[in-house]
Amino acid sequence: MNQTRSLAIVAALALGAGTLPAQTAPATHSREAAAVLKDIRYLASDSIDGRLTGSPQNDSVAAYLARRLKRLGLKPGGDAGTFLQHWTVNSTGATREAGVADRATENVVGILPGSDRALAGQDIVIGAHFDHLGNGPYGSAAHGDSVHLIHHGADDNASGTAAVLEIARMLAARRPHPARAIVIVLFSGEEEGALGSAWYADHPAMPMDSTLAMLNLDMVGRMRDNRLLVLGALSATEWPALLDSVNARYHLDVHASGSGWGPSDQNSFFAKRRPVLHFFTDLHTDYHAPADTWDKINADGIETIAHLVVDMARRLADRRAPLTFVNAPPPVMASGERAYLGSIPDMTSEPGGVKLSGVSAGSPADSGGLKAGDVIVAIAADSVASLADMQNALVKHHPGDKVDIKVRRGDQIVTLSVTLGRRR
């Protein structure tokens, strides 16, 4: 999941991940979950070296994914009758800093044809990104010498990639196939700004105006307490009822919210006016750090999410009516170096402000006295009622600015003076 987009979730990611406890994965109990974990162990292994966009290891992963889709019986959706969609990384501040500008890379695209003559010309896109940060330091949330270690990316986003392979397996095995086509896309270049999905959205395997919806899986490997965040739930009028109906079988603690703008690949499809959903199991202390390793993955949780997404995909593919797209204005974007607070918002709760799950050790938030359980209600002159408010307030300030932050702490309103830090 990249750090270059803004909306509710980026208010958490860009403001700092820090002190949530790392989770050890529970033992897996199903053959399917074990197979998912096997894929993640490969994708997050030392030999793959962090899957940096355009690296030989990233290319090897793309070839591996193409072979997997071929064995599942999907049709090639890439260039010249292959599963690979080739593109070249453009030169931007982010891609130059990451060391990937002008590199050749590829998306992996497979198509499960639709079974209904009237609907087979339309499609549902299901995607995830397979790239990560290599050996840093671009994008790393680590400190000291750790920023140059392998960033394994087991949750971000080997988990989503493995989940999409499992989804493709289940959809290909079921008969009859869905009425609409299912397009499976595994993207490169997400960490530098959702570049691979932007390329696909401009060069789709099936016409973009025939795409009913896009379902994105990014960071689905750390499910805790059966909790699942579904972002983009306001991008179509029908999403809340569909999510409730599908989840009736699984009884997950689903938190659905937000427009289609966000820091992952669904952003590229929402920009094309397609309804989107982003499935996500929340932040953790290993985000964008070398410690995001396979042994902390909840593979049974991934398997449950994969089943839920399969059920959602089939409902979408078989419904006769289109979805009702709901547009939203693009979020306020920060450019260059931006002010850094170092708070960790609770993504599932907005109790008249932004509740904090914790703060990053040594961050401006920590030094200024913010702590877990505080509810931020104002930053300088701006009231804060949501994560979007918080993001919009912070982008008005610069590194080094001293701001008063009001928090609700128990029954009291406490004002804390915080000197904002610096983050690229």
Short mmCIF file of C-alpha atoms in Angstrom, two decimals, residues 28-43 64 68 72 158-159 161-163 165-166 169 297 299-300 302-303:
data_model
loop_
_atom_site.label_atom_id
_atom_site.label_comp_id
_atom_site.label_asym_id
_atom_site.label_seq_id
_atom_site.Cartn_x
_atom_site.Cartn_y
_atom_site.Cartn_z
CA THR A 28 -3.78 -22.68 9.91
CA HIS A 29 -6.31 -25.50 9.85
CA SER A 30 -7.48 -25.84 6.23
CA ARG A 31 -5.66 -27.11 3.18
CA GLU A 32 -6.70 -23.97 1.29
CA ALA A 33 -5.30 -21.64 3.95
CA ALA A 34 -2.06 -23.61 3.97
CA ALA A 35 -1.78 -23.13 0.19
CA VAL A 36 -2.34 -19.38 0.61
CA LEU A 37 0.41 -19.26 3.20
CA LYS A 38 2.74 -21.19 0.88
CA ASP A 39 2.33 -18.47 -1.77
CA ILE A 40 3.02 -15.77 0.82
CA ARG A 41 6.16 -17.56 2.06
CA TYR A 42 7.49 -17.51 -1.50
CA LEU A 43 6.53 -13.91 -2.24
CA TYR A 64 5.31 -17.03 -11.36
CA ARG A 68 -0.39 -19.75 -11.83
CA LEU A 72 -6.03 -22.23 -13.36
CA ALA A 158 1.83 -10.66 -0.62
CA SER A 159 -1.36 -11.25 1.36
CA THR A 161 -1.71 -11.30 -4.12
CA ALA A 162 -2.16 -14.73 -2.55
CA ALA A 163 -5.80 -13.94 -1.81
CA LEU A 165 -4.84 -16.27 -6.62
CA GLU A 166 -7.17 -18.14 -4.25
CA ARG A 169 -8.94 -20.62 -8.22
CA ILE A 297 0.12 -13.83 8.62
CA ALA A 299 -3.91 -17.33 6.55
CA ASP A 300 -7.27 -18.58 7.82
CA ILE A 302 -7.26 -14.49 4.30
CA GLU A 303 -9.17 -17.61 3.26
#
